[in-house]
Amino acid sequence: MTRKALILFSFILLAASACKKDDKPPQEPIDYMVQTIPDIHALFKDHVDLIDAMDTLLHFGDTPPLLSKLIEDTTDQHKDTVWGFCNDSLVLKHYHKSDPNAFYPGPPELVRGTYQFLFDNQHRGVASLHFTSINHDNGPDDHYIESASRRDSVFIMGEKPYFTVYFFQKLKKDLVVSGYHPQDVGARQAFIISGEVTDNGIKDLFVGFKVYGYDIPTSAGIGALSIGDIVVYYRDFMPFTYWDTTPKYTN
């Protein structure tokens, strides 16, 4: 082997050794805060009719406001508590009946029960959610409470102070009538909420949802809504307030 060939061979060995040594480059620390929320049209590609129902109520942007409030000290001893927002008497603004010939009743014109929303762990357009709807609560033998929760799969867009939240949820029904427990049909909903955050709560809140399925298929239409129905409710103001994610019966 000539001197020139020997030098070239040594260089190749050195390069191969270097490549083998660096085949596993140092890993950068994983930034779990870096998340990109899916486009609402992509996430709701099968529910564009719900997007159309909300229409001009949607707020786009990548700097949404916080949808909760941290209370560091309160008179009722709830310290360092994340407050959500809630209110009753929501007014029906829009109802699309998927089957015009269906005989079942539609949603009420006025929801007298309390809607409660608690968003926590909000970061870069992603959050978790606790939702509770207390239709009535007259004790353990007479109450109707619906609830749902989502972990790190609630998406928020908008420009402060305006926001739009979109997500999927499955309702859990806790209904007792004179000691009788009707079957929980497991309604599944595509959900959109929009409004304006103020210092004390949410102004001009719109709550829109579409029923897209039930755990029990034969339940479609039972309980006023059928698969494909779209409802939009409105409340002029929902104040920030403390509330427990686990309903406690009054009696």
Short mmCIF file of N, CA and C in Angstrom, two decimals, residues 4 7 26 38 47-48 52-53 88 163 165-166 170 175 209 211 240 245-246:
data_model
loop_
_atom_site.label_atom_id
_atom_site.label_comp_id
_atom_site.label_asym_id
_atom_site.label_seq_id
_atom_site.Cartn_x
_atom_site.Cartn_y
_atom_site.Cartn_z
N LYS A 4 0.27 7.35 0.07
CA LYS A 4 -0.93 8.13 -0.21
C LYS A 4 -2.18 7.32 0.10
N ILE A 7 -2.63 6.92 3.92
CA ILE A 7 -3.19 8.13 4.53
C ILE A 7 -4.69 8.20 4.28
N PRO A 26 -26.69 14.25 21.30
CA PRO A 26 -27.32 14.62 22.58
C PRO A 26 -28.76 15.07 22.37
N PRO A 38 -54.88 22.13 17.24
CA PRO A 38 -55.39 21.80 15.91
C PRO A 38 -56.35 22.88 15.42
N HIS A 47 -68.13 18.07 11.81
CA HIS A 47 -69.14 18.88 12.51
C HIS A 47 -69.05 20.34 12.07
N VAL A 48 -68.85 20.53 10.80
CA VAL A 48 -68.76 21.89 10.25
C VAL A 48 -70.07 22.64 10.45
N ASP A 52 -70.63 26.48 11.58
CA ASP A 52 -71.49 27.41 10.85
C ASP A 52 -72.56 28.01 11.77
N ALA A 53 -73.04 27.22 12.72
CA ALA A 53 -74.06 27.72 13.65
C ALA A 53 -73.50 28.82 14.54
N ASP A 88 -76.97 30.56 35.85
CA ASP A 88 -78.15 29.84 35.40
C ASP A 88 -78.90 30.68 34.36
N PHE A 163 -62.30 35.03 23.25
CA PHE A 163 -61.83 33.65 23.15
C PHE A 163 -62.87 32.76 22.50
N VAL A 165 -63.41 28.41 22.66
CA VAL A 165 -62.96 27.10 23.14
C VAL A 165 -63.68 26.02 22.34
N TYR A 166 -62.96 24.97 21.97
CA TYR A 166 -63.60 23.87 21.25
C TYR A 166 -63.02 22.54 21.71
N LYS A 170 -68.06 13.81 26.69
CA LYS A 170 -69.08 12.79 26.90
C LYS A 170 -69.76 13.08 28.23
N LEU A 175 -79.10 11.04 37.37
CA LEU A 175 -80.51 11.39 37.48
C LEU A 175 -81.21 10.42 38.42
N PHE A 209 -73.37 23.40 21.11
CA PHE A 209 -72.95 22.00 21.06
C PHE A 209 -73.81 21.22 20.07
N VAL A 211 -74.97 17.15 19.35
CA VAL A 211 -75.01 15.76 19.78
C VAL A 211 -74.62 14.89 18.58
N PHE A 240 -66.90 34.77 37.76
CA PHE A 240 -65.93 33.84 38.35
C PHE A 240 -66.38 33.53 39.76
N THR A 245 -65.67 20.55 41.91
CA THR A 245 -65.94 19.76 40.70
C THR A 245 -66.78 18.53 41.02
N THR A 246 -66.94 18.21 42.29
CA THR A 246 -67.80 17.10 42.69
C THR A 246 -69.08 17.65 43.32
#
